[in-house]
Amino acid sequence: MKPRLPLIGEPLAVDLVNTRAITPDGPVDFMGTPAELWEWLTRQADRMTTPTQSERTSLSRADLAAVHEVREHAARALTQIRLGKRPPADALRGLNDAQRAAPGIRKLSWRGGSLVGTVERPGSLGARVAADLAEAAAELLTDPIIEALRECEERNCVMLFIATNPRRRWCSPAICGNRVRVARYYQRHKADA
Ligand SMILES: [Zn+2]
């Protein structure tokens, strides 16, 4: 079965950056419209404060722009860290500012016999989502797991992943692993011809 794009399942900040991809048809932004942002948020619902169904129609271009800004800052910071370099100061400032724009509290409540903590933030939907994602980026950038951050080995692919298995080479064996195998196959047969 063809994997559903964009790929999700990496740390939230990596998933965010991976919504921009290079496909055989060129660069693609899987979070290019408010509707696509909504779809992505729905798929990430179990790990971030997701807008309510009633907020769906209120997702605006401004909300999208706030999220894109955090994505850009996260992408630049992650790239530099992956290369063992100091992340750009403006990218870090951008991640800090996005968190400051909608600071969260972990609201405690007693539900069904156990204590539940839900992050609550003030502000517009875009500011809240951007703050969630900026915080996720800040957590990842300072987590020792970041040392396992890699870029997919397929020549044209820019997907990032955390190689919890050090032998992992591709973002997805079903996409790039397969692409590499097919390319090798053609190369071999071209050599034979
Ligand atoms: Zn790939």
PDB file of C-alpha atoms and ligand atoms in Angstrom:
ATOM      1  CA  MET A   1       0.000   0.000   0.000  1.00  0.00           C
ATOM      2  CA  LYS A   2       1.264   3.438  -0.887  1.00  0.00           C
ATOM      3  CA  PRO A   3       2.120   5.405   2.281  1.00  0.00           C
ATOM      4  CA  ARG A   4      -0.047   8.379   2.969  1.00  0.00           C
ATOM      5  CA  LEU A   5       1.752  11.674   2.571  1.00  0.00           C
ATOM      6  CA  PRO A   6       2.969  13.648   4.325  1.00  0.00           C
ATOM      7  CA  LEU A   7       4.661  11.034   6.484  1.00  0.00           C
ATOM      8  CA  ILE A   8       3.933  11.297  10.169  1.00  0.00           C
ATOM      9  CA  GLY A   9       5.150   9.445  13.232  1.00  0.00           C
ATOM     10  CA  GLU A  10       8.460  11.198  13.874  1.00  0.00           C
ATOM     11  CA  PRO A  11       8.746  13.734  16.719  1.00  0.00           C
ATOM     12  CA  LEU A  12       6.191  16.489  16.090  1.00  0.00           C
ATOM     13  CA  ALA A  13       8.769  19.079  14.988  1.00  0.00           C
ATOM     14  CA  VAL A  14      10.247  16.638  12.449  1.00  0.00           C
ATOM     15  CA  ASP A  15       6.793  15.825  11.118  1.00  0.00           C
ATOM     16  CA  LEU A  16       6.211  19.552  10.757  1.00  0.00           C
ATOM     17  CA  VAL A  17       9.378  20.095   8.741  1.00  0.00           C
ATOM     18  CA  ASN A  18       8.584  17.009   6.653  1.00  0.00           C
ATOM     19  CA  THR A  19       5.398  18.600   5.343  1.00  0.00           C
ATOM     20  CA  ARG A  20       7.686  20.135   2.732  1.00  0.00           C
ATOM     21  CA  ALA A  21       9.006  17.506   0.391  1.00  0.00           C
ATOM     22  CA  ILE A  22      10.834  17.018  -2.871  1.00  0.00           C
ATOM     23  CA  THR A  23       8.927  14.478  -4.936  1.00  0.00           C
ATOM     24  CA  PRO A  24       9.740  13.210  -8.456  1.00  0.00           C
ATOM     25  CA  ASP A  25       7.300  15.897  -9.638  1.00  0.00           C
ATOM     26  CA  GLY A  26       9.165  18.664  -7.813  1.00  0.00           C
ATOM     27  CA  PRO A  27       8.808  20.449  -4.470  1.00  0.00           C
ATOM     28  CA  VAL A  28       5.488  19.927  -2.695  1.00  0.00           C
ATOM     29  CA  ASP A  29       4.020  21.624   0.342  1.00  0.00           C
ATOM     30  CA  PHE A  30       1.617  19.244   2.032  1.00  0.00           C
ATOM     31  CA  MET A  31       0.597  22.050   4.369  1.00  0.00           C
ATOM     32  CA  GLY A  32       0.010  24.650   1.709  1.00  0.00           C
ATOM     33  CA  THR A  33      -3.589  25.561   2.519  1.00  0.00           C
ATOM     34  CA  PRO A  34      -5.683  25.976   5.683  1.00  0.00           C
ATOM     35  CA  ALA A  35      -7.539  22.766   4.713  1.00  0.00           C
ATOM     36  CA  GLU A  36      -4.270  20.823   4.533  1.00  0.00           C
ATOM     37  CA  LEU A  37      -3.197  22.270   7.869  1.00  0.00           C
ATOM     38  CA  TRP A  38      -6.485  21.093   9.335  1.00  0.00           C
ATOM     39  CA  GLU A  39      -5.976  17.599   7.915  1.00  0.00           C
ATOM     40  CA  TRP A  40      -2.474  17.455   9.414  1.00  0.00           C
ATOM     41  CA  LEU A  41      -3.713  18.684  12.813  1.00  0.00           C
ATOM     42  CA  THR A  42      -6.398  16.010  12.768  1.00  0.00           C
ATOM     43  CA  ARG A  43      -3.794  13.334  12.137  1.00  0.00           C
ATOM     44  CA  GLN A  44      -1.695  14.709  15.020  1.00  0.00           C
ATOM     45  CA  ALA A  45      -4.671  15.052  17.346  1.00  0.00           C
ATOM     46  CA  ASP A  46      -3.306  12.646  19.944  1.00  0.00           C
ATOM     47  CA  ARG A  47      -0.231  14.722  20.651  1.00  0.00           C
ATOM     48  CA  MET A  48      -1.138  18.344  20.416  1.00  0.00           C
ATOM     49  CA  THR A  49      -3.860  20.726  21.464  1.00  0.00           C
ATOM     50  CA  THR A  50      -6.012  20.428  18.428  1.00  0.00           C
ATOM     51  CA  PRO A  51      -8.652  22.936  17.447  1.00  0.00           C
ATOM     52  CA  THR A  52     -12.208  21.894  18.050  1.00  0.00           C
ATOM     53  CA  GLN A  53     -14.416  20.873  15.172  1.00  0.00           C
ATOM     54  CA  SER A  54     -16.220  24.205  15.403  1.00  0.00           C
ATOM     55  CA  GLU A  55     -12.929  26.016  14.822  1.00  0.00           C
ATOM     56  CA  ARG A  56     -12.306  24.182  11.598  1.00  0.00           C
ATOM     57  CA  THR A  57     -13.908  26.765   9.361  1.00  0.00           C
ATOM     58  CA  SER A  58     -12.118  29.566  11.180  1.00  0.00           C
ATOM     59  CA  LEU A  59      -8.647  28.355  10.161  1.00  0.00           C
ATOM     60  CA  SER A  60      -7.347  31.275   8.167  1.00  0.00           C
ATOM     61  CA  ARG A  61      -4.408  32.217   5.982  1.00  0.00           C
ATOM     62  CA  ALA A  62      -3.007  34.113   8.983  1.00  0.00           C
ATOM     63  CA  ASP A  63      -3.122  30.928  11.075  1.00  0.00           C
ATOM     64  CA  LEU A  64      -1.351  29.083   8.293  1.00  0.00           C
ATOM     65  CA  ALA A  65       1.280  31.810   8.029  1.00  0.00           C
ATOM     66  CA  ALA A  66       2.017  31.565  11.774  1.00  0.00           C
ATOM     67  CA  VAL A  67       2.551  27.814  11.446  1.00  0.00           C
ATOM     68  CA  HIS A  68       4.679  28.223   8.311  1.00  0.00           C
ATOM     69  CA  GLU A  69       6.893  30.658  10.164  1.00  0.00           C
ATOM     70  CA  VAL A  70       7.522  28.148  12.952  1.00  0.00           C
ATOM     71  CA  ARG A  71       8.149  25.441  10.350  1.00  0.00           C
ATOM     72  CA  GLU A  72      10.783  27.594   8.686  1.00  0.00           C
ATOM     73  CA  HIS A  73      12.518  28.362  12.001  1.00  0.00           C
ATOM     74  CA  ALA A  74      12.389  24.701  13.047  1.00  0.00           C
ATOM     75  CA  ALA A  75      13.746  23.542   9.679  1.00  0.00           C
ATOM     76  CA  ARG A  76      16.696  25.905   9.815  1.00  0.00           C
ATOM     77  CA  ALA A  77      17.530  25.075  13.423  1.00  0.00           C
ATOM     78  CA  LEU A  78      17.253  21.315  12.843  1.00  0.00           C
ATOM     79  CA  THR A  79      19.453  21.470   9.748  1.00  0.00           C
ATOM     80  CA  GLN A  80      22.234  23.278  11.570  1.00  0.00           C
ATOM     81  CA  ILE A  81      22.044  20.982  14.590  1.00  0.00           C
ATOM     82  CA  ARG A  82      22.157  17.935  12.308  1.00  0.00           C
ATOM     83  CA  LEU A  83      25.343  19.312  10.744  1.00  0.00           C
ATOM     84  CA  GLY A  84      26.798  19.904  14.194  1.00  0.00           C
ATOM     85  CA  LYS A  85      26.605  23.681  13.800  1.00  0.00           C
ATOM     86  CA  ARG A  86      25.149  26.506  15.820  1.00  0.00           C
ATOM     87  CA  PRO A  87      21.518  27.210  14.810  1.00  0.00           C
ATOM     88  CA  PRO A  88      20.817  30.705  13.437  1.00  0.00           C
ATOM     89  CA  ALA A  89      19.960  33.177  16.201  1.00  0.00           C
ATOM     90  CA  ASP A  90      16.865  34.452  14.378  1.00  0.00           C
ATOM     91  CA  ALA A  91      15.488  30.918  14.064  1.00  0.00           C
ATOM     92  CA  LEU A  92      15.845  30.385  17.823  1.00  0.00           C
ATOM     93  CA  ARG A  93      14.335  33.791  18.478  1.00  0.00           C
ATOM     94  CA  GLY A  94      11.424  32.888  16.199  1.00  0.00           C
ATOM     95  CA  LEU A  95      10.766  29.683  18.147  1.00  0.00           C
ATOM     96  CA  ASN A  96      10.949  31.585  21.440  1.00  0.00           C
ATOM     97  CA  ASP A  97       8.620  34.326  20.187  1.00  0.00           C
ATOM     98  CA  ALA A  98       6.042  31.841  18.927  1.00  0.00           C
ATOM     99  CA  GLN A  99       5.923  30.249  22.391  1.00  0.00           C
ATOM    100  CA  ARG A 100       5.712  33.626  24.078  1.00  0.00           C
ATOM    101  CA  ALA A 101       2.768  34.633  21.883  1.00  0.00           C
ATOM    102  CA  ALA A 102       0.570  31.917  23.431  1.00  0.00           C
ATOM    103  CA  PRO A 103       2.115  30.659  26.668  1.00  0.00           C
ATOM    104  CA  GLY A 104       0.459  27.488  27.900  1.00  0.00           C
ATOM    105  CA  ILE A 105      -0.512  26.185  31.272  1.00  0.00           C
ATOM    106  CA  ARG A 106      -1.017  22.502  32.022  1.00  0.00           C
ATOM    107  CA  LYS A 107      -4.563  22.549  33.271  1.00  0.00           C
ATOM    108  CA  LEU A 108      -5.294  19.742  35.677  1.00  0.00           C
ATOM    109  CA  SER A 109      -8.652  18.082  35.875  1.00  0.00           C
ATOM    110  CA  TRP A 110     -10.069  14.914  37.373  1.00  0.00           C
ATOM    111  CA  ARG A 111     -11.675  12.782  34.706  1.00  0.00           C
ATOM    112  CA  GLY A 112     -13.068   9.282  35.001  1.00  0.00           C
ATOM    113  CA  GLY A 113     -11.124   8.554  38.160  1.00  0.00           C
ATOM    114  CA  SER A 114      -7.732   9.865  37.044  1.00  0.00           C
ATOM    115  CA  LEU A 115      -5.873  13.132  36.795  1.00  0.00           C
ATOM    116  CA  VAL A 116      -5.539  14.610  33.316  1.00  0.00           C
ATOM    117  CA  GLY A 117      -3.259  17.489  32.305  1.00  0.00           C
ATOM    118  CA  THR A 118      -4.205  19.391  29.159  1.00  0.00           C
ATOM    119  CA  VAL A 119      -2.179  22.298  27.816  1.00  0.00           C
ATOM    120  CA  GLU A 120      -4.302  25.398  27.468  1.00  0.00           C
ATOM    121  CA  ARG A 121      -3.137  28.455  25.579  1.00  0.00           C
ATOM    122  CA  PRO A 122      -4.701  31.858  24.994  1.00  0.00           C
ATOM    123  CA  GLY A 123      -4.897  33.558  21.628  1.00  0.00           C
ATOM    124  CA  SER A 124      -5.890  32.841  18.081  1.00  0.00           C
ATOM    125  CA  LEU A 125      -5.918  29.345  16.689  1.00  0.00           C
ATOM    126  CA  GLY A 126      -2.816  30.019  14.599  1.00  0.00           C
ATOM    127  CA  ALA A 127      -0.916  31.416  17.589  1.00  0.00           C
ATOM    128  CA  ARG A 128      -1.881  28.404  19.719  1.00  0.00           C
ATOM    129  CA  VAL A 129      -0.896  25.832  17.123  1.00  0.00           C
ATOM    130  CA  ALA A 130       2.322  27.726  16.341  1.00  0.00           C
ATOM    131  CA  ALA A 131       3.178  27.815  20.069  1.00  0.00           C
ATOM    132  CA  ASP A 132       2.534  24.078  20.388  1.00  0.00           C
ATOM    133  CA  LEU A 133       4.831  23.361  17.473  1.00  0.00           C
ATOM    134  CA  ALA A 134       7.518  25.796  18.590  1.00  0.00           C
ATOM    135  CA  GLU A 135       7.539  24.152  22.010  1.00  0.00           C
ATOM    136  CA  ALA A 136       7.830  20.727  20.378  1.00  0.00           C
ATOM    137  CA  ALA A 137      10.780  22.036  18.350  1.00  0.00           C
ATOM    138  CA  ALA A 138      12.425  23.471  21.476  1.00  0.00           C
ATOM    139  CA  GLU A 139      12.019  20.150  23.266  1.00  0.00           C
ATOM    140  CA  LEU A 140      13.468  18.168  20.384  1.00  0.00           C
ATOM    141  CA  LEU A 141      16.387  20.534  19.794  1.00  0.00           C
ATOM    142  CA  THR A 142      17.489  20.107  23.417  1.00  0.00           C
ATOM    143  CA  ASP A 143      16.809  16.375  23.664  1.00  0.00           C
ATOM    144  CA  PRO A 144      19.840  14.045  23.372  1.00  0.00           C
ATOM    145  CA  ILE A 145      17.814  12.053  20.808  1.00  0.00           C
ATOM    146  CA  ILE A 146      18.575  14.872  18.352  1.00  0.00           C
ATOM    147  CA  GLU A 147      21.955  13.240  17.731  1.00  0.00           C
ATOM    148  CA  ALA A 148      20.093  10.571  15.777  1.00  0.00           C
ATOM    149  CA  LEU A 149      18.502  13.107  13.416  1.00  0.00           C
ATOM    150  CA  ARG A 150      19.239  12.219   9.805  1.00  0.00           C
ATOM    151  CA  GLU A 151      18.220  13.133   6.313  1.00  0.00           C
ATOM    152  CA  CYS A 152      16.933  10.437   3.982  1.00  0.00           C
ATOM    153  CA  GLU A 153      19.717   8.937   1.853  1.00  0.00           C
ATOM    154  CA  GLU A 154      17.706   8.976  -1.354  1.00  0.00           C
ATOM    155  CA  ARG A 155      19.501  11.535  -3.483  1.00  0.00           C
ATOM    156  CA  ASN A 156      16.653  13.985  -3.981  1.00  0.00           C
ATOM    157  CA  CYS A 157      14.741  13.385  -0.770  1.00  0.00           C
ATOM    158  CA  VAL A 158      14.904  15.952   2.035  1.00  0.00           C
ATOM    159  CA  MET A 159      12.828  14.080   4.630  1.00  0.00           C
ATOM    160  CA  LEU A 160      14.232  14.005   8.150  1.00  0.00           C
ATOM    161  CA  PHE A 161      13.913  11.235  10.686  1.00  0.00           C
ATOM    162  CA  ILE A 162      15.235  10.117  14.034  1.00  0.00           C
ATOM    163  CA  ALA A 163      17.242   6.961  13.380  1.00  0.00           C
ATOM    164  CA  THR A 164      16.359   5.059  16.533  1.00  0.00           C
ATOM    165  CA  ASN A 165      17.627   2.087  14.549  1.00  0.00           C
ATOM    166  CA  PRO A 166      21.126   3.223  13.478  1.00  0.00           C
ATOM    167  CA  ARG A 167      20.843   1.177  10.274  1.00  0.00           C
ATOM    168  CA  ARG A 168      17.839   3.116   9.048  1.00  0.00           C
ATOM    169  CA  ARG A 169      18.646   4.926   5.792  1.00  0.00           C
ATOM    170  CA  TRP A 170      15.384   6.070   4.278  1.00  0.00           C
ATOM    171  CA  CYS A 171      12.427   8.156   5.368  1.00  0.00           C
ATOM    172  CA  SER A 172      10.194   5.313   4.331  1.00  0.00           C
ATOM    173  CA  PRO A 173      11.206   1.935   2.935  1.00  0.00           C
ATOM    174  CA  ALA A 174       7.998   1.984   0.898  1.00  0.00           C
ATOM    175  CA  ILE A 175       8.836   5.302  -0.775  1.00  0.00           C
ATOM    176  CA  CYS A 176      12.560   5.963  -0.955  1.00  0.00           C
ATOM    177  CA  GLY A 177      13.788   2.459  -0.158  1.00  0.00           C
ATOM    178  CA  ASN A 178      11.743   1.317  -3.094  1.00  0.00           C
ATOM    179  CA  ARG A 179      12.814   4.193  -5.322  1.00  0.00           C
ATOM    180  CA  VAL A 180      16.475   3.367  -4.662  1.00  0.00           C
ATOM    181  CA  ARG A 181      15.899  -0.320  -5.417  1.00  0.00           C
ATOM    182  CA  VAL A 182      14.129   0.519  -8.680  1.00  0.00           C
ATOM    183  CA  ALA A 183      16.911   2.914  -9.715  1.00  0.00           C
ATOM    184  CA  ARG A 184      19.549   0.270  -8.981  1.00  0.00           C
ATOM    185  CA  TYR A 185      17.571  -2.242 -11.015  1.00  0.00           C
ATOM    186  CA  TYR A 186      17.462   0.050 -14.044  1.00  0.00           C
ATOM    187  CA  GLN A 187      21.123   0.928 -13.695  1.00  0.00           C
ATOM    188  CA  ARG A 188      22.072  -2.755 -13.651  1.00  0.00           C
ATOM    189  CA  HIS A 189      19.977  -3.489 -16.703  1.00  0.00           C
ATOM    190  CA  LYS A 190      21.258  -0.456 -18.564  1.00  0.00           C
ATOM    191  CA  ALA A 191      24.765  -1.760 -17.936  1.00  0.00           C
ATOM    192  CA  ASP A 192      23.739  -5.132 -19.349  1.00  0.00           C
ATOM    193  CA  ALA A 193      22.298  -3.652 -22.516  1.00  0.00           C
TER     194      ALA A 193
HETATM  195 ZN    ZN B   1      13.133   9.709   1.493  1.00  0.00          ZN
END
